[in-house]
Coordinates of C-alpha atoms in Angstrom, one line a residue:
X1 CA 0.0 0.0 0.0
X2 CA 1.5 3.3 -1.1
X3 CA 1.5 6.6 0.9
X4 CA -1.4 8.1 -1.2
X5 CA -3.6 5.1 -0.5
X6 CA -2.8 5.3 3.2
X7 CA -3.6 9.0 3.3
X8 CA -6.9 8.4 1.5
X9 CA -7.9 5.7 4.0
X10 CA -6.9 7.9 6.9
X11 CA -9.0 10.8 5.6
X12 CA -12.0 8.5 5.1
X13 CA -11.7 7.1 8.7
X14 CA -11.4 10.7 10.1
X15 CA -14.5 11.7 8.3
X16 CA -16.4 8.7 9.6
X17 CA -15.2 9.4 13.2
X18 CA -16.5 13.0 12.9
X19 CA -19.8 12.1 11.4
X20 CA -21.8 12.3 14.6
X21 CA -20.8 15.9 15.0
X22 CA -22.8 17.1 12.0
X23 CA -26.5 17.6 11.2
X24 CA -26.9 16.8 7.5
X25 CA -26.5 12.9 7.6
X26 CA -28.9 10.8 9.7
X27 CA -26.9 8.5 11.9
X28 CA -29.1 5.5 11.4
X29 CA -28.7 5.9 7.6
X30 CA -24.9 6.0 8.1
X31 CA -25.1 2.8 10.1
X32 CA -27.1 1.1 7.4
X33 CA -24.5 2.1 4.8
X34 CA -21.7 0.7 7.0
X35 CA -23.6 -2.6 7.6
X36 CA -24.2 -3.1 3.8
X37 CA -20.7 -1.9 3.0
X38 CA -19.3 -4.7 5.2
X39 CA -21.8 -7.2 3.5
X40 CA -20.6 -6.1 0.0
X41 CA -16.9 -6.3 1.0
X42 CA -17.5 -9.8 2.3
X43 CA -19.2 -10.8 -1.0
X44 CA -16.4 -9.1 -3.0
X45 CA -13.9 -11.4 -1.3
X46 CA -15.7 -14.3 -3.0
X47 CA -16.6 -12.7 -6.3
X48 CA -14.0 -10.1 -6.9
X49 CA -10.9 -12.0 -5.6
X50 CA -11.9 -15.7 -5.9
X51 CA -14.0 -15.5 -9.0
X52 CA -17.0 -17.3 -7.5
X53 CA -20.5 -15.8 -8.1
X54 CA -22.9 -16.6 -5.3
X55 CA -26.6 -15.8 -5.6
X56 CA -27.3 -17.1 -2.0
X57 CA -25.4 -14.7 0.3
X58 CA -28.6 -13.5 1.8
X59 CA -28.8 -16.8 3.6
X60 CA -25.7 -15.9 5.7
X61 CA -26.7 -12.3 6.2
X62 CA -30.2 -13.3 7.3
X63 CA -29.2 -16.3 9.4
X64 CA -26.9 -14.3 11.6
X65 CA -29.5 -11.5 11.8
X66 CA -32.2 -14.0 13.1
X67 CA -29.8 -15.7 15.5
X68 CA -28.6 -12.4 17.0
X69 CA -32.1 -11.0 17.2
X70 CA -33.5 -14.1 18.8
X71 CA -30.7 -14.5 21.4
X72 CA -30.7 -10.9 22.4
X73 CA -34.5 -10.6 22.7
X74 CA -35.7 -14.0 23.9
X75 CA -32.6 -15.4 25.7
X76 CA -31.4 -12.0 27.1
X77 CA -27.9 -12.4 25.7
X78 CA -25.6 -9.4 25.6
X79 CA -25.1 -7.8 22.1
X80 CA -21.5 -9.0 21.8
X81 CA -22.3 -12.6 22.6
X82 CA -25.3 -12.5 20.3
X83 CA -23.2 -11.2 17.5
X84 CA -20.4 -13.8 18.0
X85 CA -23.0 -16.6 18.0
X86 CA -24.6 -15.2 14.9
X87 CA -21.3 -15.0 13.1
X88 CA -20.5 -18.6 14.1
X89 CA -23.9 -19.7 12.9
X90 CA -23.5 -18.1 9.5
X91 CA -19.9 -19.4 9.2
X92 CA -21.1 -23.0 9.9
X93 CA -23.8 -22.6 7.3
X94 CA -21.2 -21.2 4.9
X95 CA -19.1 -24.3 5.5
X96 CA -22.1 -26.6 4.7
X97 CA -23.3 -24.7 1.6
X98 CA -19.7 -24.1 0.4
X99 CA -18.8 -27.8 0.7
X100 CA -21.7 -28.6 -1.6
X101 CA -21.4 -25.7 -4.0
X102 CA -17.7 -25.8 -4.8
X103 CA -18.2 -29.1 -6.5
X104 CA -19.6 -27.1 -9.4
X105 CA -18.3 -24.2 -11.4
X106 CA -19.7 -21.1 -13.2
X107 CA -23.5 -20.8 -13.5
X108 CA -24.0 -24.2 -11.8
X109 CA -22.2 -22.9 -8.7
X110 CA -24.4 -19.8 -8.7
X111 CA -27.6 -21.9 -9.1
X112 CA -26.6 -24.3 -6.2
X113 CA -26.0 -21.3 -3.9
X114 CA -29.4 -19.8 -4.9
X115 CA -31.2 -23.1 -4.4
X116 CA -29.7 -23.7 -0.9
X117 CA -30.4 -20.1 0.0
X118 CA -34.1 -20.5 -0.9
X119 CA -34.2 -23.5 1.5
X120 CA -33.0 -21.2 4.3
X121 CA -35.7 -18.7 3.3
X122 CA -38.3 -21.5 3.5
X123 CA -37.1 -22.4 7.0
X124 CA -37.2 -18.7 8.0
X125 CA -40.9 -18.7 6.9
X126 CA -41.8 -22.0 8.7
X127 CA -39.8 -22.1 11.9
X128 CA -41.7 -20.8 14.9
X129 CA -38.9 -18.8 16.5
X130 CA -38.4 -16.6 13.4
X131 CA -41.9 -15.0 13.7
X132 CA -42.8 -15.8 10.1
X133 CA -43.8 -12.8 8.1
X134 CA -43.7 -10.6 11.1
X135 CA -40.1 -11.4 11.8
X136 CA -38.4 -10.7 15.2
X137 CA -39.2 -7.1 16.3
X138 CA -38.3 -5.0 19.2
X139 CA -34.8 -6.4 19.5
X140 CA -33.0 -4.7 22.4
X141 CA -29.6 -3.2 21.6
X142 CA -28.4 -3.9 25.1
X143 CA -25.3 -2.8 26.8
X144 CA -21.9 -3.5 25.2
X145 CA -19.6 -5.3 27.6
X146 CA -21.9 -4.2 30.4
X147 CA -20.5 -0.6 30.0
X148 CA -21.7 1.1 26.9
X149 CA -25.4 1.7 26.4
X150 CA -26.2 1.0 22.7
X151 CA -29.6 2.7 22.9
X152 CA -27.7 5.9 22.3
X153 CA -27.4 6.3 18.5
X154 CA -23.9 7.9 18.8
X155 CA -22.6 5.0 20.8
X156 CA -24.2 2.5 18.4
X157 CA -22.7 4.3 15.5
X158 CA -19.2 4.1 16.8
X159 CA -19.7 0.4 17.6
X160 CA -20.9 -0.3 14.0
X161 CA -18.0 1.8 12.7
X162 CA -15.5 -0.2 14.8
X163 CA -16.9 -3.5 13.6
X164 CA -16.9 -2.3 10.0
X165 CA -13.2 -1.2 10.2
X166 CA -12.4 -4.6 11.8
X167 CA -14.0 -6.5 9.0
X168 CA -12.6 -4.2 6.3
X169 CA -9.1 -4.6 7.7
X170 CA -9.4 -8.3 7.9
X171 CA -10.5 -8.5 4.2
X172 CA -7.7 -6.2 3.2
X173 CA -5.1 -8.3 5.1
X174 CA -6.5 -11.5 3.6
X175 CA -6.4 -10.1 0.0
X176 CA -2.8 -8.9 0.4
X177 CA -1.5 -12.1 2.1
X178 CA -0.2 -15.2 0.3
X179 CA -3.6 -16.7 0.8
X180 CA -5.1 -13.8 -1.2
X181 CA -2.5 -14.3 -3.9
X182 CA -3.6 -17.9 -4.3
X183 CA -7.3 -16.7 -4.5
X184 CA -6.3 -14.3 -7.3
X185 CA -4.5 -17.1 -9.1
X186 CA -7.6 -19.3 -8.9
X187 CA -9.7 -16.4 -10.3
X188 CA -7.3 -15.8 -13.2
X189 CA -6.5 -19.4 -14.2
X190 CA -7.7 -22.2 -12.0
X191 CA -6.1 -25.1 -14.0
X192 CA -2.7 -23.4 -13.7
X193 CA -3.2 -23.0 -9.9
X194 CA -4.0 -26.8 -9.7
X195 CA -0.9 -27.5 -11.8
X196 CA 1.2 -25.5 -9.3
X197 CA 0.1 -27.9 -6.6
X198 CA -2.5 -25.8 -4.7
X199 CA -5.5 -27.6 -3.3
X200 CA -8.0 -25.3 -5.1
X201 CA -11.1 -26.6 -3.5
X202 CA -9.8 -26.1 0.0
X203 CA -8.9 -22.4 -0.8
X204 CA -12.3 -21.9 -2.4
X205 CA -14.0 -23.3 0.7
X206 CA -11.9 -21.1 3.0
X207 CA -12.8 -18.0 1.0
X208 CA -16.5 -19.0 1.0
X209 CA -16.5 -19.5 4.8
X210 CA -14.7 -16.3 5.6
X211 CA -17.1 -14.4 3.2
X212 CA -20.2 -16.1 4.8
X213 CA -19.0 -15.3 8.4
X214 CA -18.3 -11.6 7.6
X215 CA -21.7 -11.4 5.8
X216 CA -23.2 -12.8 9.0
X217 CA -21.4 -10.1 11.0
X218 CA -23.0 -7.5 8.8
X219 CA -26.4 -9.1 9.3
X220 CA -26.0 -9.3 13.1
X221 CA -25.1 -5.6 13.2
X222 CA -28.1 -4.7 11.0
X223 CA -30.5 -6.6 13.3
X224 CA -29.2 -4.5 16.3
X225 CA -29.2 -1.2 14.4
X226 CA -32.8 -1.5 13.3
X227 CA -33.8 -3.8 16.2
X228 CA -35.5 -6.4 13.9
X229 CA -34.8 -9.3 11.7
X230 CA -37.3 -10.0 8.9
X231 CA -37.7 -12.3 5.8
X232 CA -36.2 -9.5 3.7
X233 CA -32.9 -10.4 5.2
X234 CA -32.9 -13.9 3.7
X235 CA -34.8 -13.1 0.5
X236 CA -33.1 -13.6 -2.8
X237 CA -33.6 -9.9 -3.5
X238 CA -31.0 -9.3 -0.8
X239 CA -28.5 -11.5 -2.6
X240 CA -29.2 -9.5 -5.8
X241 CA -28.6 -6.2 -4.0
X242 CA -25.2 -7.2 -2.8
X243 CA -24.2 -8.3 -6.3
X244 CA -25.4 -4.9 -7.5
X245 CA -23.4 -3.0 -4.9
X246 CA -20.2 -4.9 -5.7
X247 CA -20.5 -4.5 -9.5
X248 CA -21.5 -0.8 -9.2
X249 CA -18.6 0.1 -6.9
X250 CA -16.0 -2.0 -8.6
X251 CA -15.5 -5.8 -8.4
X252 CA -12.1 -6.8 -7.3
X253 CA -11.2 -3.5 -5.7
X254 CA -10.9 -3.0 -2.0
X255 CA -12.9 0.2 -1.7
X256 CA -15.4 -0.4 -4.5
X257 CA -18.0 -2.3 -2.5
X258 CA -18.1 0.4 0.1
X259 CA -18.8 3.0 -2.6
X260 CA -21.4 0.7 -4.3
X261 CA -23.2 0.2 -1.0
X262 CA -23.3 3.9 -0.4
X263 CA -24.8 4.5 -3.8
X264 CA -27.4 1.8 -3.6
X265 CA -28.5 2.5 0.0
X266 CA -28.5 6.2 -0.8
X267 CA -30.7 5.7 -3.8
X268 CA -33.1 3.5 -1.8
X269 CA -33.3 6.1 0.9
X270 CA -33.7 9.3 -1.1
X271 CA -35.9 7.8 -3.8
X272 CA -38.3 6.2 -1.3
X273 CA -40.8 9.0 -1.7
X274 CA -41.6 8.0 -5.3
X275 CA -42.7 4.5 -4.2
X276 CA -42.3 1.6 -6.6
X277 CA -40.7 3.9 -9.2
X278 CA -37.6 3.9 -7.0
X279 CA -36.8 0.4 -8.2
X280 CA -37.1 1.5 -11.8
X281 CA -35.0 4.6 -11.2
X282 CA -32.3 2.5 -9.4
X283 CA -32.2 0.1 -12.3
X284 CA -31.9 2.9 -14.8
X285 CA -29.0 4.5 -12.9
X286 CA -27.4 1.0 -12.7
X287 CA -27.6 0.6 -16.5
X288 CA -26.0 4.0 -17.0
X289 CA -23.2 3.1 -14.6
X290 CA -22.6 -0.2 -16.2
X291 CA -22.4 1.3 -19.7
X292 CA -20.3 4.3 -18.5
X293 CA -18.1 2.5 -15.9
X294 CA -17.5 -1.0 -17.1
X295 CA -15.1 -1.7 -14.2
X296 CA -17.3 0.0 -11.6
X297 CA -16.9 3.5 -10.2
X298 CA -13.8 2.8 -8.2
X299 CA -12.4 0.4 -10.8
X300 CA -12.6 3.2 -13.5
X301 CA -10.9 5.7 -11.2
X302 CA -8.1 3.3 -10.4
X303 CA -7.7 2.4 -14.2
X304 CA -7.6 6.2 -15.0
X305 CA -4.8 6.9 -12.5
X306 CA -2.8 3.9 -13.6
X307 CA -3.0 5.1 -17.2
X308 CA -1.7 8.5 -16.2
X309 CA 1.3 7.0 -14.3

């Protein structure tokens, strides 16, 4: 990482830290962006750096959201324990689904993940503890480590920001490690990676599980921020949204999914007043971005600066 990149990240973190001291951005909106940014970054680890397109990531996002919401509300668990168990649950589910899905490639891999994700959606509809179509509502945010009251939006915001930075740093470290280089080799030329002696299926599964666990972390945080877990969290639309965020921001870039999440969540928030037309407007903007920015917003910016140097 060069000095300019470090400076950019430092400025972005500073802006995020100062966000509660302004009046023009709603804190709950900022927390939603951070949750979905982490979700998109986790998905990008699988798609952008491993080359595996999953249409079932909502299963991990929603599973952790339900586990955390249920444990915090019904079992009285502390938020940190509810989050940890939610992440473990989504990671375990990722191991099961990943073990089955990596036996196929390309569109068949995507269809397997979609099918298994729909099974999780069916369970969320039928299981009694999920609340069916009502979901789990009124989830208490609780007190973090018995010290910090998360009912306060400012405290909750800094907690979400800390979790996001942890997840982002973990992904960045993984991508720039020897493990990440193997993932990129698999993405670029899987037969050659096999010929070099790498156990490709094992690396794919590891990437899948890490991506699932971090997606679960985002889902757990979302259930605490909005104090609910619903069927929307496990619906295939959610899987489609995270694909949209990743492609819009820039697949295979570190910062791209964060930008993509900000754009998509911002459009959903500010176009909500026009009702169902918001979906059409979002789709129209997406088409324009795909035609104008083939590599995504961040991808095009990176390519432009590389061409200048």
